[in-house]
């Protein structure tokens, strides 16, 4: 199931992946930044169990919108972020997208 299929393509890979990104940084203090991006996967070669009795390989496409907010302090010595992937909660079992993913974190440099 993980080898090449009859068409010579590896399963669970996209033929094309595109990303468009927009980034804004606070102009004066540069402590805040916001990054938004949309990612498109086209011709994602995946196994779909809902096709026929045994399932079959098929091409699927999906796009996701993502956003992250960053806060920095003291020349980037302290950083924190909060991000949301798949903001519009797109779901697809064959593509293994199960909805929104929240993430947060912090970094301290010595």
mmCIF file with all atom_site columns, C-alpha atoms in Angstrom:
data_model
loop_
_atom_site.group_PDB
_atom_site.id
_atom_site.type_symbol
_atom_site.label_atom_id
_atom_site.label_alt_id
_atom_site.label_comp_id
_atom_site.label_asym_id
_atom_site.label_entity_id
_atom_site.label_seq_id
_atom_site.pdbx_PDB_ins_code
_atom_site.Cartn_x
_atom_site.Cartn_y
_atom_site.Cartn_z
_atom_site.occupancy
_atom_site.B_iso_or_equiv
_atom_site.pdbx_formal_charge
_atom_site.auth_seq_id
_atom_site.auth_comp_id
_atom_site.auth_asym_id
_atom_site.auth_atom_id
_atom_site.pdbx_PDB_model_num
ATOM 1   C CA . UNK A 1 1   ? 0.000   0.000  0.000   1.00 0.00 ? 1   UNK A CA 1
ATOM 2   C CA . UNK A 1 2   ? 2.973   2.332  0.430   1.00 0.00 ? 2   UNK A CA 1
ATOM 3   C CA . UNK A 1 3   ? 4.733   1.450  -2.845  1.00 0.00 ? 3   UNK A CA 1
ATOM 4   C CA . UNK A 1 4   ? 4.062   3.016  -6.205  1.00 0.00 ? 4   UNK A CA 1
ATOM 5   C CA . UNK A 1 5   ? 0.636   2.420  -7.708  1.00 0.00 ? 5   UNK A CA 1
ATOM 6   C CA . UNK A 1 6   ? -0.185  1.344  -11.248 1.00 0.00 ? 6   UNK A CA 1
ATOM 7   C CA . UNK A 1 7   ? 0.134   4.960  -12.408 1.00 0.00 ? 7   UNK A CA 1
ATOM 8   C CA . UNK A 1 8   ? 3.644   5.251  -10.952 1.00 0.00 ? 8   UNK A CA 1
ATOM 9   C CA . UNK A 1 9   ? 2.716   7.827  -8.311  1.00 0.00 ? 9   UNK A CA 1
ATOM 10  C CA . UNK A 1 10  ? 3.417   7.516  -4.618  1.00 0.00 ? 10  UNK A CA 1
ATOM 11  C CA . UNK A 1 11  ? 0.240   7.345  -2.525  1.00 0.00 ? 11  UNK A CA 1
ATOM 12  C CA . UNK A 1 12  ? -0.621  10.253 -0.235  1.00 0.00 ? 12  UNK A CA 1
ATOM 13  C CA . UNK A 1 13  ? 1.249   12.834 -2.280  1.00 0.00 ? 13  UNK A CA 1
ATOM 14  C CA . UNK A 1 14  ? 0.020   15.884 -4.186  1.00 0.00 ? 14  UNK A CA 1
ATOM 15  C CA . UNK A 1 15  ? 1.058   16.485 -7.769  1.00 0.00 ? 15  UNK A CA 1
ATOM 16  C CA . UNK A 1 16  ? 0.881   20.251 -7.147  1.00 0.00 ? 16  UNK A CA 1
ATOM 17  C CA . UNK A 1 17  ? 1.104   22.329 -3.977  1.00 0.00 ? 17  UNK A CA 1
ATOM 18  C CA . UNK A 1 18  ? 0.629   26.105 -4.029  1.00 0.00 ? 18  UNK A CA 1
ATOM 19  C CA . UNK A 1 19  ? 0.897   28.634 -1.210  1.00 0.00 ? 19  UNK A CA 1
ATOM 20  C CA . UNK A 1 20  ? -0.064  32.327 -1.124  1.00 0.00 ? 20  UNK A CA 1
ATOM 21  C CA . UNK A 1 21  ? 1.081   34.219 1.969   1.00 0.00 ? 21  UNK A CA 1
ATOM 22  C CA . UNK A 1 22  ? 0.397   37.686 3.367   1.00 0.00 ? 22  UNK A CA 1
ATOM 23  C CA . UNK A 1 23  ? 2.463   38.977 6.284   1.00 0.00 ? 23  UNK A CA 1
ATOM 24  C CA . UNK A 1 24  ? 2.094   42.199 8.290   1.00 0.00 ? 24  UNK A CA 1
ATOM 25  C CA . UNK A 1 25  ? 4.489   43.503 10.946  1.00 0.00 ? 25  UNK A CA 1
ATOM 26  C CA . UNK A 1 26  ? 3.732   46.415 13.251  1.00 0.00 ? 26  UNK A CA 1
ATOM 27  C CA . UNK A 1 27  ? 5.690   49.330 11.722  1.00 0.00 ? 27  UNK A CA 1
ATOM 28  C CA . UNK A 1 28  ? 6.932   51.174 14.836  1.00 0.00 ? 28  UNK A CA 1
ATOM 29  C CA . UNK A 1 29  ? 7.853   48.749 17.621  1.00 0.00 ? 29  UNK A CA 1
ATOM 30  C CA . UNK A 1 30  ? 7.752   45.618 15.447  1.00 0.00 ? 30  UNK A CA 1
ATOM 31  C CA . UNK A 1 31  ? 6.497   43.604 18.417  1.00 0.00 ? 31  UNK A CA 1
ATOM 32  C CA . UNK A 1 32  ? 3.403   42.205 16.671  1.00 0.00 ? 32  UNK A CA 1
ATOM 33  C CA . UNK A 1 33  ? 3.175   40.330 13.398  1.00 0.00 ? 33  UNK A CA 1
ATOM 34  C CA . UNK A 1 34  ? 0.370   38.478 11.657  1.00 0.00 ? 34  UNK A CA 1
ATOM 35  C CA . UNK A 1 35  ? 0.854   35.912 8.916   1.00 0.00 ? 35  UNK A CA 1
ATOM 36  C CA . UNK A 1 36  ? -2.009  34.477 6.846   1.00 0.00 ? 36  UNK A CA 1
ATOM 37  C CA . UNK A 1 37  ? -1.622  31.904 4.121   1.00 0.00 ? 37  UNK A CA 1
ATOM 38  C CA . UNK A 1 38  ? -3.718  29.680 1.935   1.00 0.00 ? 38  UNK A CA 1
ATOM 39  C CA . UNK A 1 39  ? -2.368  26.335 0.782   1.00 0.00 ? 39  UNK A CA 1
ATOM 40  C CA . UNK A 1 40  ? -3.776  24.385 -2.157  1.00 0.00 ? 40  UNK A CA 1
ATOM 41  C CA . UNK A 1 41  ? -3.151  20.693 -2.771  1.00 0.00 ? 41  UNK A CA 1
ATOM 42  C CA . UNK A 1 42  ? -4.243  19.534 -6.220  1.00 0.00 ? 42  UNK A CA 1
ATOM 43  C CA . UNK A 1 43  ? -4.312  15.989 -7.545  1.00 0.00 ? 43  UNK A CA 1
ATOM 44  C CA . UNK A 1 44  ? -3.618  14.483 -4.137  1.00 0.00 ? 44  UNK A CA 1
ATOM 45  C CA . UNK A 1 45  ? -3.289  10.748 -4.849  1.00 0.00 ? 45  UNK A CA 1
ATOM 46  C CA . UNK A 1 46  ? -5.015  8.906  -2.023  1.00 0.00 ? 46  UNK A CA 1
ATOM 47  C CA . UNK A 1 47  ? -6.850  5.710  -1.213  1.00 0.00 ? 47  UNK A CA 1
ATOM 48  C CA . UNK A 1 48  ? -10.589 6.257  -0.758  1.00 0.00 ? 48  UNK A CA 1
ATOM 49  C CA . UNK A 1 49  ? -12.487 3.515  1.119   1.00 0.00 ? 49  UNK A CA 1
ATOM 50  C CA . UNK A 1 50  ? -15.851 4.915  0.031   1.00 0.00 ? 50  UNK A CA 1
ATOM 51  C CA . UNK A 1 51  ? -15.318 3.877  -3.620  1.00 0.00 ? 51  UNK A CA 1
ATOM 52  C CA . UNK A 1 52  ? -16.661 0.424  -4.382  1.00 0.00 ? 52  UNK A CA 1
ATOM 53  C CA . UNK A 1 53  ? -16.447 -2.584 -2.078  1.00 0.00 ? 53  UNK A CA 1
ATOM 54  C CA . UNK A 1 54  ? -12.679 -2.514 -1.589  1.00 0.00 ? 54  UNK A CA 1
ATOM 55  C CA . UNK A 1 55  ? -11.929 1.147  -2.194  1.00 0.00 ? 55  UNK A CA 1
ATOM 56  C CA . UNK A 1 56  ? -9.678  2.605  -4.869  1.00 0.00 ? 56  UNK A CA 1
ATOM 57  C CA . UNK A 1 57  ? -6.989  5.184  -5.474  1.00 0.00 ? 57  UNK A CA 1
ATOM 58  C CA . UNK A 1 58  ? -8.299  8.536  -6.614  1.00 0.00 ? 58  UNK A CA 1
ATOM 59  C CA . UNK A 1 59  ? -7.217  12.161 -7.054  1.00 0.00 ? 59  UNK A CA 1
ATOM 60  C CA . UNK A 1 60  ? -8.572  14.676 -4.552  1.00 0.00 ? 60  UNK A CA 1
ATOM 61  C CA . UNK A 1 61  ? -7.975  18.403 -4.054  1.00 0.00 ? 61  UNK A CA 1
ATOM 62  C CA . UNK A 1 62  ? -8.297  20.647 -1.009  1.00 0.00 ? 62  UNK A CA 1
ATOM 63  C CA . UNK A 1 63  ? -7.250  24.082 0.167   1.00 0.00 ? 63  UNK A CA 1
ATOM 64  C CA . UNK A 1 64  ? -6.781  25.387 3.698   1.00 0.00 ? 64  UNK A CA 1
ATOM 65  C CA . UNK A 1 65  ? -6.583  28.897 5.158   1.00 0.00 ? 65  UNK A CA 1
ATOM 66  C CA . UNK A 1 66  ? -4.210  29.387 8.101   1.00 0.00 ? 66  UNK A CA 1
ATOM 67  C CA . UNK A 1 67  ? -3.255  32.263 10.402  1.00 0.00 ? 67  UNK A CA 1
ATOM 68  C CA . UNK A 1 68  ? -0.656  32.883 13.113  1.00 0.00 ? 68  UNK A CA 1
ATOM 69  C CA . UNK A 1 69  ? -0.104  35.892 15.414  1.00 0.00 ? 69  UNK A CA 1
ATOM 70  C CA . UNK A 1 70  ? 3.351   36.523 16.900  1.00 0.00 ? 70  UNK A CA 1
ATOM 71  C CA . UNK A 1 71  ? 4.353   38.764 19.809  1.00 0.00 ? 71  UNK A CA 1
ATOM 72  C CA . UNK A 1 72  ? 8.032   39.624 20.407  1.00 0.00 ? 72  UNK A CA 1
ATOM 73  C CA . UNK A 1 73  ? 9.727   41.521 23.236  1.00 0.00 ? 73  UNK A CA 1
ATOM 74  C CA . UNK A 1 74  ? 13.215  42.953 23.786  1.00 0.00 ? 74  UNK A CA 1
ATOM 75  C CA . UNK A 1 75  ? 14.903  42.358 20.429  1.00 0.00 ? 75  UNK A CA 1
ATOM 76  C CA . UNK A 1 76  ? 13.307  38.952 19.893  1.00 0.00 ? 76  UNK A CA 1
ATOM 77  C CA . UNK A 1 77  ? 14.574  37.569 23.207  1.00 0.00 ? 77  UNK A CA 1
ATOM 78  C CA . UNK A 1 78  ? 11.002  36.583 24.135  1.00 0.00 ? 78  UNK A CA 1
ATOM 79  C CA . UNK A 1 79  ? 8.548   35.321 21.516  1.00 0.00 ? 79  UNK A CA 1
ATOM 80  C CA . UNK A 1 80  ? 5.046   33.896 21.764  1.00 0.00 ? 80  UNK A CA 1
ATOM 81  C CA . UNK A 1 81  ? 2.641   32.777 19.066  1.00 0.00 ? 81  UNK A CA 1
ATOM 82  C CA . UNK A 1 82  ? -0.920  31.588 18.578  1.00 0.00 ? 82  UNK A CA 1
ATOM 83  C CA . UNK A 1 83  ? -1.954  29.944 15.336  1.00 0.00 ? 83  UNK A CA 1
ATOM 84  C CA . UNK A 1 84  ? -4.923  28.283 13.705  1.00 0.00 ? 84  UNK A CA 1
ATOM 85  C CA . UNK A 1 85  ? -4.548  25.898 10.782  1.00 0.00 ? 85  UNK A CA 1
ATOM 86  C CA . UNK A 1 86  ? -7.539  25.022 8.601   1.00 0.00 ? 86  UNK A CA 1
ATOM 87  C CA . UNK A 1 87  ? -9.559  28.008 9.881   1.00 0.00 ? 87  UNK A CA 1
ATOM 88  C CA . UNK A 1 88  ? -12.684 27.104 7.887   1.00 0.00 ? 88  UNK A CA 1
ATOM 89  C CA . UNK A 1 89  ? -12.780 23.573 9.370   1.00 0.00 ? 89  UNK A CA 1
ATOM 90  C CA . UNK A 1 90  ? -12.538 21.627 6.102   1.00 0.00 ? 90  UNK A CA 1
ATOM 91  C CA . UNK A 1 91  ? -12.742 17.877 6.599   1.00 0.00 ? 91  UNK A CA 1
ATOM 92  C CA . UNK A 1 92  ? -11.792 15.031 4.295   1.00 0.00 ? 92  UNK A CA 1
ATOM 93  C CA . UNK A 1 93  ? -11.280 11.436 5.377   1.00 0.00 ? 93  UNK A CA 1
ATOM 94  C CA . UNK A 1 94  ? -9.300  10.385 2.279   1.00 0.00 ? 94  UNK A CA 1
ATOM 95  C CA . UNK A 1 95  ? -6.953  13.375 2.708   1.00 0.00 ? 95  UNK A CA 1
ATOM 96  C CA . UNK A 1 96  ? -6.787  12.901 6.484   1.00 0.00 ? 96  UNK A CA 1
ATOM 97  C CA . UNK A 1 97  ? -7.999  16.420 7.243   1.00 0.00 ? 97  UNK A CA 1
ATOM 98  C CA . UNK A 1 98  ? -10.061 16.306 10.410  1.00 0.00 ? 98  UNK A CA 1
ATOM 99  C CA . UNK A 1 99  ? -10.729 19.995 11.010  1.00 0.00 ? 99  UNK A CA 1
ATOM 100 C CA . UNK A 1 100 ? -9.224  22.941 12.835  1.00 0.00 ? 100 UNK A CA 1
ATOM 101 C CA . UNK A 1 101 ? -5.810  22.654 14.489  1.00 0.00 ? 101 UNK A CA 1
ATOM 102 C CA . UNK A 1 102 ? -4.913  25.153 17.230  1.00 0.00 ? 102 UNK A CA 1
ATOM 103 C CA . UNK A 1 103 ? -1.301  25.726 18.216  1.00 0.00 ? 103 UNK A CA 1
ATOM 104 C CA . UNK A 1 104 ? 0.519   28.009 20.611  1.00 0.00 ? 104 UNK A CA 1
ATOM 105 C CA . UNK A 1 105 ? 4.003   28.312 21.952  1.00 0.00 ? 105 UNK A CA 1
ATOM 106 C CA . UNK A 1 106 ? 6.683   30.482 23.479  1.00 0.00 ? 106 UNK A CA 1
ATOM 107 C CA . UNK A 1 107 ? 10.414  30.863 23.059  1.00 0.00 ? 107 UNK A CA 1
ATOM 108 C CA . UNK A 1 108 ? 13.047  32.431 25.344  1.00 0.00 ? 108 UNK A CA 1
ATOM 109 C CA . UNK A 1 109 ? 16.590  33.017 24.110  1.00 0.00 ? 109 UNK A CA 1
ATOM 110 C CA . UNK A 1 110 ? 19.489  33.328 26.528  1.00 0.00 ? 110 UNK A CA 1
#
